[in-house]
Amino acid sequence: MSTTGASADPLAALGALPGVPEAVESVRKAVDRVYGHRIMRRRSNEITSEAALRGARGSAALSGADWALEEVRRRTDFSGDDEARVMGAALRLTAEAGQLLSIWRQSPLRVLARLHLVAAAEGDQRVGRPRQEGEAVDEPLIELPLPSAAEAHGRLEGLSELIIAGGSAPALVTAAVVHGELLALRPFTSHNGLVARTAERVVLVGSGLDPKSVCAAEVGHAELGRAAYLAALDGYVSGTPEGMAAWISHCGKAVELGARESTAVCEALQRGAA
């Protein structure tokens, strides 16, 4: 992560970049719209469950398993081919995220390790811990230069310290930085994209911006497309003010689209069509 100039609260400094305050406000309005829907007052658990399913589908699509929503609903076995395993990992992560909210602010590295363990679902000694020097990373859809294990460890520690310290940065900014750092660093030997998008969700929910977890950013990231996702990530990795602002704004659009999706679900339930 790079910031523009020294600051006691670098995340808050990112929140002041051109275009970011507008993105933050736009996200807030989108979230308020879905939370203000009359169906949310009576059937919010259904909306949360549906958002979880759609979010998992969206995250898996960005990791190479682009399945139709009805296929995800229909399937019960996710242990077959590579795509099925990716989808299974995304579903497990979505289910696990809600159990980790109370731990995140005290021990984000512990949460990330747990997320990788849940995603990998195997007993390999590399699972549930950051990679070591010489260990390969299986993340074929992210083609950025891979930082050394030492750099990844150091930056993870720095990110953890920022989260534990708290600060005044908007939830969108913190979530976008967590997401971007994990994609840039790829600190685990596998499943970094899935873990990064789940961590973004944990921040958005735990911050209070989306406490019922109905504005699945993963839905929006998938809708915006992999090419736009990777282009925005390039901006984040560049560390320039323009690139960082573009990544945060891209994440904001994803949250807005997730909110719009849940609003549509509310409308369908209201019509008795879901």
PDB file of C-alpha atoms in Angstrom:
ATOM      1  CA  MET A   1       0.000   0.000   0.000  1.00  0.00           C
ATOM      2  CA  SER A   2       1.231   3.449  -0.870  1.00  0.00           C
ATOM      3  CA  THR A   3      -0.123   6.733   0.412  1.00  0.00           C
ATOM      4  CA  THR A   4       0.400  10.311  -0.598  1.00  0.00           C
ATOM      5  CA  GLY A   5       2.645  11.848   2.011  1.00  0.00           C
ATOM      6  CA  ALA A   6       3.107  11.056   5.667  1.00  0.00           C
ATOM      7  CA  SER A   7       0.006  10.729   7.783  1.00  0.00           C
ATOM      8  CA  ALA A   8      -0.823   9.354  11.204  1.00  0.00           C
ATOM      9  CA  ASP A   9      -3.873   7.792   9.549  1.00  0.00           C
ATOM     10  CA  PRO A  10      -2.910   6.820   5.991  1.00  0.00           C
ATOM     11  CA  LEU A  11      -6.269   5.199   5.302  1.00  0.00           C
ATOM     12  CA  ALA A  12      -8.035   8.451   6.141  1.00  0.00           C
ATOM     13  CA  ALA A  13      -5.632  10.230   3.782  1.00  0.00           C
ATOM     14  CA  LEU A  14      -6.745   7.909   0.984  1.00  0.00           C
ATOM     15  CA  GLY A  15     -10.326   8.827   1.772  1.00  0.00           C
ATOM     16  CA  ALA A  16      -9.552  12.420   0.811  1.00  0.00           C
ATOM     17  CA  LEU A  17      -8.229  11.569  -2.676  1.00  0.00           C
ATOM     18  CA  PRO A  18     -10.127  13.192  -5.579  1.00  0.00           C
ATOM     19  CA  GLY A  19     -13.282  11.260  -6.356  1.00  0.00           C
ATOM     20  CA  VAL A  20     -13.193   9.102  -3.242  1.00  0.00           C
ATOM     21  CA  PRO A  21     -15.524  11.194  -1.021  1.00  0.00           C
ATOM     22  CA  GLU A  22     -18.083  11.109  -3.842  1.00  0.00           C
ATOM     23  CA  ALA A  23     -17.727   7.317  -4.122  1.00  0.00           C
ATOM     24  CA  VAL A  24     -18.175   6.964  -0.356  1.00  0.00           C
ATOM     25  CA  GLU A  25     -21.343   9.076  -0.430  1.00  0.00           C
ATOM     26  CA  SER A  26     -22.748   7.184  -3.409  1.00  0.00           C
ATOM     27  CA  VAL A  27     -22.200   3.882  -1.604  1.00  0.00           C
ATOM     28  CA  ARG A  28     -23.895   5.191   1.508  1.00  0.00           C
ATOM     29  CA  LYS A  29     -26.977   6.210  -0.490  1.00  0.00           C
ATOM     30  CA  ALA A  30     -27.140   2.820  -2.222  1.00  0.00           C
ATOM     31  CA  VAL A  31     -26.875   0.987   1.100  1.00  0.00           C
ATOM     32  CA  ASP A  32     -29.517   3.229   2.679  1.00  0.00           C
ATOM     33  CA  ARG A  33     -31.908   2.455  -0.184  1.00  0.00           C
ATOM     34  CA  VAL A  34     -31.829  -1.292   0.313  1.00  0.00           C
ATOM     35  CA  TYR A  35     -31.979  -1.033   4.107  1.00  0.00           C
ATOM     36  CA  GLY A  36     -34.966   1.273   3.792  1.00  0.00           C
ATOM     37  CA  HIS A  37     -36.949  -1.223   1.742  1.00  0.00           C
ATOM     38  CA  ARG A  38     -40.061  -2.463   3.541  1.00  0.00           C
ATOM     39  CA  ILE A  39     -39.129  -6.123   2.887  1.00  0.00           C
ATOM     40  CA  MET A  40     -35.889  -5.639   4.817  1.00  0.00           C
ATOM     41  CA  ARG A  41     -37.896  -4.880   7.925  1.00  0.00           C
ATOM     42  CA  ARG A  42     -39.742  -8.208   7.758  1.00  0.00           C
ATOM     43  CA  ARG A  43     -37.581 -10.664   5.836  1.00  0.00           C
ATOM     44  CA  SER A  44     -34.011  -9.494   6.203  1.00  0.00           C
ATOM     45  CA  ASN A  45     -32.733 -13.012   6.952  1.00  0.00           C
ATOM     46  CA  GLU A  46     -33.899 -14.162   3.531  1.00  0.00           C
ATOM     47  CA  ILE A  47     -32.166 -11.218   1.866  1.00  0.00           C
ATOM     48  CA  THR A  48     -28.962 -11.973   3.773  1.00  0.00           C
ATOM     49  CA  SER A  49     -29.028 -15.629   2.706  1.00  0.00           C
ATOM     50  CA  GLU A  50     -29.667 -14.734  -0.911  1.00  0.00           C
ATOM     51  CA  ALA A  51     -26.904 -12.114  -0.896  1.00  0.00           C
ATOM     52  CA  ALA A  52     -24.501 -14.702   0.528  1.00  0.00           C
ATOM     53  CA  LEU A  53     -25.279 -17.152  -2.262  1.00  0.00           C
ATOM     54  CA  ARG A  54     -25.001 -14.519  -4.974  1.00  0.00           C
ATOM     55  CA  GLY A  55     -21.833 -13.108  -3.446  1.00  0.00           C
ATOM     56  CA  ALA A  56     -20.191 -16.533  -3.407  1.00  0.00           C
ATOM     57  CA  ARG A  57     -21.187 -17.078  -7.022  1.00  0.00           C
ATOM     58  CA  GLY A  58     -19.699 -13.700  -7.996  1.00  0.00           C
ATOM     59  CA  SER A  59     -16.434 -14.298  -6.164  1.00  0.00           C
ATOM     60  CA  ALA A  60     -16.050 -17.755  -7.703  1.00  0.00           C
ATOM     61  CA  ALA A  61     -16.673 -16.299 -11.162  1.00  0.00           C
ATOM     62  CA  LEU A  62     -13.682 -13.977 -10.717  1.00  0.00           C
ATOM     63  CA  SER A  63     -11.572 -17.005  -9.775  1.00  0.00           C
ATOM     64  CA  GLY A  64     -12.522 -18.947 -12.892  1.00  0.00           C
ATOM     65  CA  ALA A  65     -15.760 -20.730 -11.923  1.00  0.00           C
ATOM     66  CA  ASP A  66     -18.437 -18.677 -13.666  1.00  0.00           C
ATOM     67  CA  TRP A  67     -21.574 -20.704 -12.975  1.00  0.00           C
ATOM     68  CA  ALA A  68     -25.202 -19.732 -13.401  1.00  0.00           C
ATOM     69  CA  LEU A  69     -26.904 -18.944 -10.109  1.00  0.00           C
ATOM     70  CA  GLU A  70     -29.372 -21.806 -10.523  1.00  0.00           C
ATOM     71  CA  GLU A  71     -26.498 -24.233 -10.990  1.00  0.00           C
ATOM     72  CA  VAL A  72     -25.038 -23.101  -7.669  1.00  0.00           C
ATOM     73  CA  ARG A  73     -28.431 -23.650  -6.008  1.00  0.00           C
ATOM     74  CA  ARG A  74     -28.826 -27.085  -7.559  1.00  0.00           C
ATOM     75  CA  ARG A  75     -25.423 -28.557  -6.818  1.00  0.00           C
ATOM     76  CA  THR A  76     -24.669 -30.332  -3.564  1.00  0.00           C
ATOM     77  CA  ASP A  77     -21.275 -31.824  -4.431  1.00  0.00           C
ATOM     78  CA  PHE A  78     -18.427 -29.347  -4.865  1.00  0.00           C
ATOM     79  CA  SER A  79     -15.556 -31.837  -4.720  1.00  0.00           C
ATOM     80  CA  GLY A  80     -15.345 -32.735  -8.424  1.00  0.00           C
ATOM     81  CA  ASP A  81     -13.310 -30.695 -10.890  1.00  0.00           C
ATOM     82  CA  ASP A  82     -11.335 -27.519 -10.302  1.00  0.00           C
ATOM     83  CA  GLU A  83     -14.303 -25.220 -10.945  1.00  0.00           C
ATOM     84  CA  ALA A  84     -16.481 -27.126  -8.495  1.00  0.00           C
ATOM     85  CA  ARG A  85     -13.794 -26.858  -5.835  1.00  0.00           C
ATOM     86  CA  VAL A  86     -13.497 -23.106  -6.402  1.00  0.00           C
ATOM     87  CA  MET A  87     -17.252 -22.733  -6.027  1.00  0.00           C
ATOM     88  CA  GLY A  88     -17.231 -24.859  -2.886  1.00  0.00           C
ATOM     89  CA  ALA A  89     -14.450 -22.716  -1.423  1.00  0.00           C
ATOM     90  CA  ALA A  90     -16.386 -19.514  -2.161  1.00  0.00           C
ATOM     91  CA  LEU A  91     -19.505 -20.883  -0.475  1.00  0.00           C
ATOM     92  CA  ARG A  92     -17.560 -22.003   2.602  1.00  0.00           C
ATOM     93  CA  LEU A  93     -15.885 -18.612   2.907  1.00  0.00           C
ATOM     94  CA  THR A  94     -19.181 -16.751   2.710  1.00  0.00           C
ATOM     95  CA  ALA A  95     -20.597 -18.932   5.466  1.00  0.00           C
ATOM     96  CA  GLU A  96     -17.494 -18.485   7.616  1.00  0.00           C
ATOM     97  CA  ALA A  97     -17.193 -14.702   7.270  1.00  0.00           C
ATOM     98  CA  GLY A  98     -19.982 -13.941   9.712  1.00  0.00           C
ATOM     99  CA  GLN A  99     -18.294 -15.996  12.427  1.00  0.00           C
ATOM    100  CA  LEU A 100     -15.129 -13.892  12.308  1.00  0.00           C
ATOM    101  CA  LEU A 101     -16.436 -10.353  12.698  1.00  0.00           C
ATOM    102  CA  SER A 102     -15.640 -10.079  16.409  1.00  0.00           C
ATOM    103  CA  ILE A 103     -12.065 -11.246  15.861  1.00  0.00           C
ATOM    104  CA  TRP A 104     -11.186  -9.043  12.897  1.00  0.00           C
ATOM    105  CA  ARG A 105     -10.447  -5.779  14.701  1.00  0.00           C
ATOM    106  CA  GLN A 106      -8.297  -7.512  17.329  1.00  0.00           C
ATOM    107  CA  SER A 107      -6.483 -10.034  15.142  1.00  0.00           C
ATOM    108  CA  PRO A 108      -6.903  -9.583  11.380  1.00  0.00           C
ATOM    109  CA  LEU A 109      -3.998 -11.919  10.589  1.00  0.00           C
ATOM    110  CA  ARG A 110      -5.701 -14.684  12.528  1.00  0.00           C
ATOM    111  CA  VAL A 111      -8.873 -14.116  10.513  1.00  0.00           C
ATOM    112  CA  LEU A 112      -6.990 -14.213   7.213  1.00  0.00           C
ATOM    113  CA  ALA A 113      -5.277 -17.444   8.214  1.00  0.00           C
ATOM    114  CA  ARG A 114      -8.638 -18.944   9.112  1.00  0.00           C
ATOM    115  CA  LEU A 115     -10.148 -17.852   5.810  1.00  0.00           C
ATOM    116  CA  HIS A 116      -7.347 -19.544   3.891  1.00  0.00           C
ATOM    117  CA  LEU A 117      -7.788 -22.700   5.938  1.00  0.00           C
ATOM    118  CA  VAL A 118     -11.516 -22.730   5.178  1.00  0.00           C
ATOM    119  CA  ALA A 119     -10.963 -22.040   1.472  1.00  0.00           C
ATOM    120  CA  ALA A 120      -8.309 -24.707   0.990  1.00  0.00           C
ATOM    121  CA  ALA A 121     -10.091 -27.346   3.114  1.00  0.00           C
ATOM    122  CA  GLU A 122      -7.074 -29.633   3.170  1.00  0.00           C
ATOM    123  CA  GLY A 123      -4.327 -30.656   5.536  1.00  0.00           C
ATOM    124  CA  ASP A 124      -1.367 -29.345   3.541  1.00  0.00           C
ATOM    125  CA  GLN A 125       1.243 -27.707   5.798  1.00  0.00           C
ATOM    126  CA  ARG A 126       1.119 -24.565   3.636  1.00  0.00           C
ATOM    127  CA  VAL A 127      -2.559 -23.998   4.434  1.00  0.00           C
ATOM    128  CA  GLY A 128      -3.558 -21.385   6.995  1.00  0.00           C
ATOM    129  CA  ARG A 129      -0.266 -19.514   7.078  1.00  0.00           C
ATOM    130  CA  PRO A 130       1.486 -16.957   4.840  1.00  0.00           C
ATOM    131  CA  ARG A 131       3.752 -18.437   2.190  1.00  0.00           C
ATOM    132  CA  GLN A 132       7.456 -18.854   2.751  1.00  0.00           C
ATOM    133  CA  GLU A 133      10.345 -18.060   0.415  1.00  0.00           C
ATOM    134  CA  GLY A 134      10.427 -20.422  -2.526  1.00  0.00           C
ATOM    135  CA  GLU A 135       6.805 -21.554  -2.242  1.00  0.00           C
ATOM    136  CA  ALA A 136       4.811 -21.188  -5.440  1.00  0.00           C
ATOM    137  CA  VAL A 137       1.489 -19.358  -5.599  1.00  0.00           C
ATOM    138  CA  ASP A 138      -1.440 -20.835  -7.508  1.00  0.00           C
ATOM    139  CA  GLU A 139      -3.338 -17.711  -8.589  1.00  0.00           C
ATOM    140  CA  PRO A 140      -3.352 -17.889 -12.410  1.00  0.00           C
ATOM    141  CA  LEU A 141      -5.825 -15.093 -13.033  1.00  0.00           C
ATOM    142  CA  ILE A 142      -3.679 -12.487 -11.240  1.00  0.00           C
ATOM    143  CA  GLU A 143      -0.584 -11.884 -13.351  1.00  0.00           C
ATOM    144  CA  LEU A 144       1.037  -9.077 -11.370  1.00  0.00           C
ATOM    145  CA  PRO A 145       4.652  -9.433 -10.241  1.00  0.00           C
ATOM    146  CA  LEU A 146       4.719 -11.462  -7.031  1.00  0.00           C
ATOM    147  CA  PRO A 147       6.306  -9.764  -4.001  1.00  0.00           C
ATOM    148  CA  SER A 148       8.801 -11.786  -2.020  1.00  0.00           C
ATOM    149  CA  ALA A 149       7.547 -13.662   1.010  1.00  0.00           C
ATOM    150  CA  ALA A 150       9.464 -11.241   3.238  1.00  0.00           C
ATOM    151  CA  GLU A 151       7.793  -8.222   1.646  1.00  0.00           C
ATOM    152  CA  ALA A 152       4.391  -9.896   1.850  1.00  0.00           C
ATOM    153  CA  HIS A 153       4.883 -10.647   5.563  1.00  0.00           C
ATOM    154  CA  GLY A 154       6.003  -7.093   6.297  1.00  0.00           C
ATOM    155  CA  ARG A 155       3.119  -5.469   4.476  1.00  0.00           C
ATOM    156  CA  LEU A 156       0.610  -7.832   6.072  1.00  0.00           C
ATOM    157  CA  GLU A 157       1.906  -6.811   9.468  1.00  0.00           C
ATOM    158  CA  GLY A 158       1.583  -3.151   8.529  1.00  0.00           C
ATOM    159  CA  LEU A 159      -1.966  -3.661   7.312  1.00  0.00           C
ATOM    160  CA  SER A 160      -2.831  -5.503  10.517  1.00  0.00           C
ATOM    161  CA  GLU A 161      -1.474  -2.654  12.625  1.00  0.00           C
ATOM    162  CA  LEU A 162      -3.600  -0.116  10.728  1.00  0.00           C
ATOM    163  CA  ILE A 163      -6.752  -2.165  11.256  1.00  0.00           C
ATOM    164  CA  ILE A 164      -6.086  -2.740  14.947  1.00  0.00           C
ATOM    165  CA  ALA A 165      -5.316   0.965  15.470  1.00  0.00           C
ATOM    166  CA  GLY A 166      -8.615   1.946  13.887  1.00  0.00           C
ATOM    167  CA  GLY A 167      -9.022   5.442  12.536  1.00  0.00           C
ATOM    168  CA  SER A 168     -11.428   7.723  10.765  1.00  0.00           C
ATOM    169  CA  ALA A 169     -11.290   6.236   7.268  1.00  0.00           C
ATOM    170  CA  PRO A 170     -14.647   5.354   5.692  1.00  0.00           C
ATOM    171  CA  ALA A 171     -15.476   1.652   5.596  1.00  0.00           C
ATOM    172  CA  LEU A 172     -15.284   1.616   1.804  1.00  0.00           C
ATOM    173  CA  VAL A 173     -11.688   2.859   1.862  1.00  0.00           C
ATOM    174  CA  THR A 174     -10.571   0.321   4.460  1.00  0.00           C
ATOM    175  CA  ALA A 175     -12.339  -2.511   2.654  1.00  0.00           C
ATOM    176  CA  ALA A 176     -10.813  -1.532  -0.687  1.00  0.00           C
ATOM    177  CA  VAL A 177      -7.303  -1.339   0.770  1.00  0.00           C
ATOM    178  CA  VAL A 178      -7.628  -4.720   2.489  1.00  0.00           C
ATOM    179  CA  HIS A 179      -8.910  -6.231  -0.749  1.00  0.00           C
ATOM    180  CA  GLY A 180      -6.217  -4.582  -2.878  1.00  0.00           C
ATOM    181  CA  GLU A 181      -3.342  -5.470  -0.558  1.00  0.00           C
ATOM    182  CA  LEU A 182      -4.294  -9.137  -0.429  1.00  0.00           C
ATOM    183  CA  LEU A 183      -4.517  -9.333  -4.214  1.00  0.00           C
ATOM    184  CA  ALA A 184      -1.239  -7.466  -4.649  1.00  0.00           C
ATOM    185  CA  LEU A 185       0.634  -9.541  -2.067  1.00  0.00           C
ATOM    186  CA  ARG A 186      -0.985 -12.953  -2.629  1.00  0.00           C
ATOM    187  CA  PRO A 187       0.289 -13.928   0.818  1.00  0.00           C
ATOM    188  CA  PHE A 188      -0.989 -17.511   0.640  1.00  0.00           C
ATOM    189  CA  THR A 189      -0.073 -20.295  -1.751  1.00  0.00           C
ATOM    190  CA  SER A 190      -3.627 -20.454  -3.122  1.00  0.00           C
ATOM    191  CA  HIS A 191      -7.136 -18.943  -2.972  1.00  0.00           C
ATOM    192  CA  ASN A 192      -5.893 -15.375  -2.465  1.00  0.00           C
ATOM    193  CA  GLY A 193      -8.617 -13.841  -4.633  1.00  0.00           C
ATOM    194  CA  LEU A 194     -11.385 -15.610  -2.760  1.00  0.00           C
ATOM    195  CA  VAL A 195      -9.843 -14.671   0.584  1.00  0.00           C
ATOM    196  CA  ALA A 196      -9.368 -11.032  -0.481  1.00  0.00           C
ATOM    197  CA  ARG A 197     -12.995 -10.626  -1.515  1.00  0.00           C
ATOM    198  CA  THR A 198     -14.218 -12.291   1.676  1.00  0.00           C
ATOM    199  CA  ALA A 199     -12.032  -9.974   3.748  1.00  0.00           C
ATOM    200  CA  GLU A 200     -13.576  -7.003   1.939  1.00  0.00           C
ATOM    201  CA  ARG A 201     -16.989  -8.325   3.001  1.00  0.00           C
ATOM    202  CA  VAL A 202     -15.821  -8.741   6.610  1.00  0.00           C
ATOM    203  CA  VAL A 203     -14.735  -5.082   6.704  1.00  0.00           C
ATOM    204  CA  LEU A 204     -17.964  -3.778   5.169  1.00  0.00           C
ATOM    205  CA  VAL A 205     -20.116  -5.773   7.580  1.00  0.00           C
ATOM    206  CA  GLY A 206     -17.979  -5.325  10.677  1.00  0.00           C
ATOM    207  CA  SER A 207     -17.708  -1.564  10.154  1.00  0.00           C
ATOM    208  CA  GLY A 208     -21.465  -1.185  10.397  1.00  0.00           C
ATOM    209  CA  LEU A 209     -21.852   0.006   6.816  1.00  0.00           C
ATOM    210  CA  ASP A 210     -23.635  -3.219   5.863  1.00  0.00           C
ATOM    211  CA  PRO A 211     -24.385  -4.949   9.187  1.00  0.00           C
ATOM    212  CA  LYS A 212     -26.821  -7.495   7.717  1.00  0.00           C
ATOM    213  CA  SER A 213     -24.423  -8.379   4.872  1.00  0.00           C
ATOM    214  CA  VAL A 214     -26.878  -7.708   2.074  1.00  0.00           C
ATOM    215  CA  CYS A 215     -24.706  -5.537  -0.198  1.00  0.00           C
ATOM    216  CA  ALA A 216     -22.418  -8.217  -1.615  1.00  0.00           C
ATOM    217  CA  ALA A 217     -19.544  -6.426  -3.325  1.00  0.00           C
ATOM    218  CA  GLU A 218     -18.581  -9.731  -4.963  1.00  0.00           C
ATOM    219  CA  VAL A 219     -21.773  -9.503  -7.037  1.00  0.00           C
ATOM    220  CA  GLY A 220     -20.716  -6.102  -8.299  1.00  0.00           C
ATOM    221  CA  HIS A 221     -17.121  -7.095  -8.978  1.00  0.00           C
ATOM    222  CA  ALA A 222     -18.357  -9.967 -11.132  1.00  0.00           C
ATOM    223  CA  GLU A 223     -20.867  -7.757 -12.934  1.00  0.00           C
ATOM    224  CA  LEU A 224     -18.228  -5.137 -13.703  1.00  0.00           C
ATOM    225  CA  GLY A 225     -16.125  -7.927 -15.218  1.00  0.00           C
ATOM    226  CA  ARG A 226     -12.705  -9.437 -14.764  1.00  0.00           C
ATOM    227  CA  ALA A 227     -11.008  -7.063 -17.206  1.00  0.00           C
ATOM    228  CA  ALA A 228     -12.199  -3.976 -15.320  1.00  0.00           C
ATOM    229  CA  TYR A 229     -11.318  -5.654 -12.019  1.00  0.00           C
ATOM    230  CA  LEU A 230      -7.742  -6.324 -13.093  1.00  0.00           C
ATOM    231  CA  ALA A 231      -7.361  -2.872 -14.652  1.00  0.00           C
ATOM    232  CA  ALA A 232      -8.491  -1.223 -11.413  1.00  0.00           C
ATOM    233  CA  LEU A 233      -6.131  -3.474  -9.458  1.00  0.00           C
ATOM    234  CA  ASP A 234      -3.259  -2.290 -11.650  1.00  0.00           C
ATOM    235  CA  GLY A 235      -4.093   1.222 -10.479  1.00  0.00           C
ATOM    236  CA  TYR A 236      -3.943   0.141  -6.857  1.00  0.00           C
ATOM    237  CA  VAL A 237      -0.613  -1.579  -7.314  1.00  0.00           C
ATOM    238  CA  SER A 238       0.824   1.504  -9.046  1.00  0.00           C
ATOM    239  CA  GLY A 239       0.505   3.355  -5.741  1.00  0.00           C
ATOM    240  CA  THR A 240      -0.299   6.641  -7.501  1.00  0.00           C
ATOM    241  CA  PRO A 241      -3.057   8.854  -6.099  1.00  0.00           C
ATOM    242  CA  GLU A 242      -5.025   8.422  -9.328  1.00  0.00           C
ATOM    243  CA  GLY A 243      -4.600   4.653  -9.323  1.00  0.00           C
ATOM    244  CA  MET A 244      -5.535   4.277  -5.672  1.00  0.00           C
ATOM    245  CA  ALA A 245      -8.596   6.484  -6.110  1.00  0.00           C
ATOM    246  CA  ALA A 246      -9.669   4.496  -9.177  1.00  0.00           C
ATOM    247  CA  TRP A 247      -9.438   1.212  -7.246  1.00  0.00           C
ATOM    248  CA  ILE A 248     -11.436   2.565  -4.303  1.00  0.00           C
ATOM    249  CA  SER A 249     -14.065   3.951  -6.674  1.00  0.00           C
ATOM    250  CA  HIS A 250     -14.219   0.606  -8.481  1.00  0.00           C
ATOM    251  CA  CYS A 251     -14.848  -1.154  -5.168  1.00  0.00           C
ATOM    252  CA  GLY A 252     -17.517   1.432  -4.414  1.00  0.00           C
ATOM    253  CA  LYS A 253     -19.292   0.668  -7.691  1.00  0.00           C
ATOM    254  CA  ALA A 254     -19.171  -3.033  -6.781  1.00  0.00           C
ATOM    255  CA  VAL A 255     -20.853  -2.391  -3.427  1.00  0.00           C
ATOM    256  CA  GLU A 256     -23.511  -0.257  -5.136  1.00  0.00           C
ATOM    257  CA  LEU A 257     -24.239  -3.049  -7.604  1.00  0.00           C
ATOM    258  CA  GLY A 258     -24.454  -5.534  -4.743  1.00  0.00           C
ATOM    259  CA  ALA A 259     -26.949  -3.250  -3.022  1.00  0.00           C
ATOM    260  CA  ARG A 260     -28.923  -2.940  -6.245  1.00  0.00           C
ATOM    261  CA  GLU A 261     -29.038  -6.727  -6.567  1.00  0.00           C
ATOM    262  CA  SER A 262     -30.483  -7.098  -3.076  1.00  0.00           C
ATOM    263  CA  THR A 263     -32.966  -4.328  -3.758  1.00  0.00           C
ATOM    264  CA  ALA A 264     -34.131  -6.348  -6.760  1.00  0.00           C
ATOM    265  CA  VAL A 265     -34.484  -9.412  -4.518  1.00  0.00           C
ATOM    266  CA  CYS A 266     -36.588  -7.335  -2.124  1.00  0.00           C
ATOM    267  CA  GLU A 267     -38.803  -6.232  -5.004  1.00  0.00           C
ATOM    268  CA  ALA A 268     -39.219  -9.844  -6.149  1.00  0.00           C
ATOM    269  CA  LEU A 269     -40.177 -10.962  -2.661  1.00  0.00           C
ATOM    270  CA  GLN A 270     -42.643  -8.117  -2.407  1.00  0.00           C
ATOM    271  CA  ARG A 271     -44.296  -9.261  -5.635  1.00  0.00           C
ATOM    272  CA  GLY A 272     -44.405 -12.817  -4.329  1.00  0.00           C
ATOM    273  CA  ALA A 273     -42.137 -13.965  -7.134  1.00  0.00           C
ATOM    274  CA  ALA A 274     -39.305 -15.296  -5.000  1.00  0.00           C
TER     275      ALA A 274
END
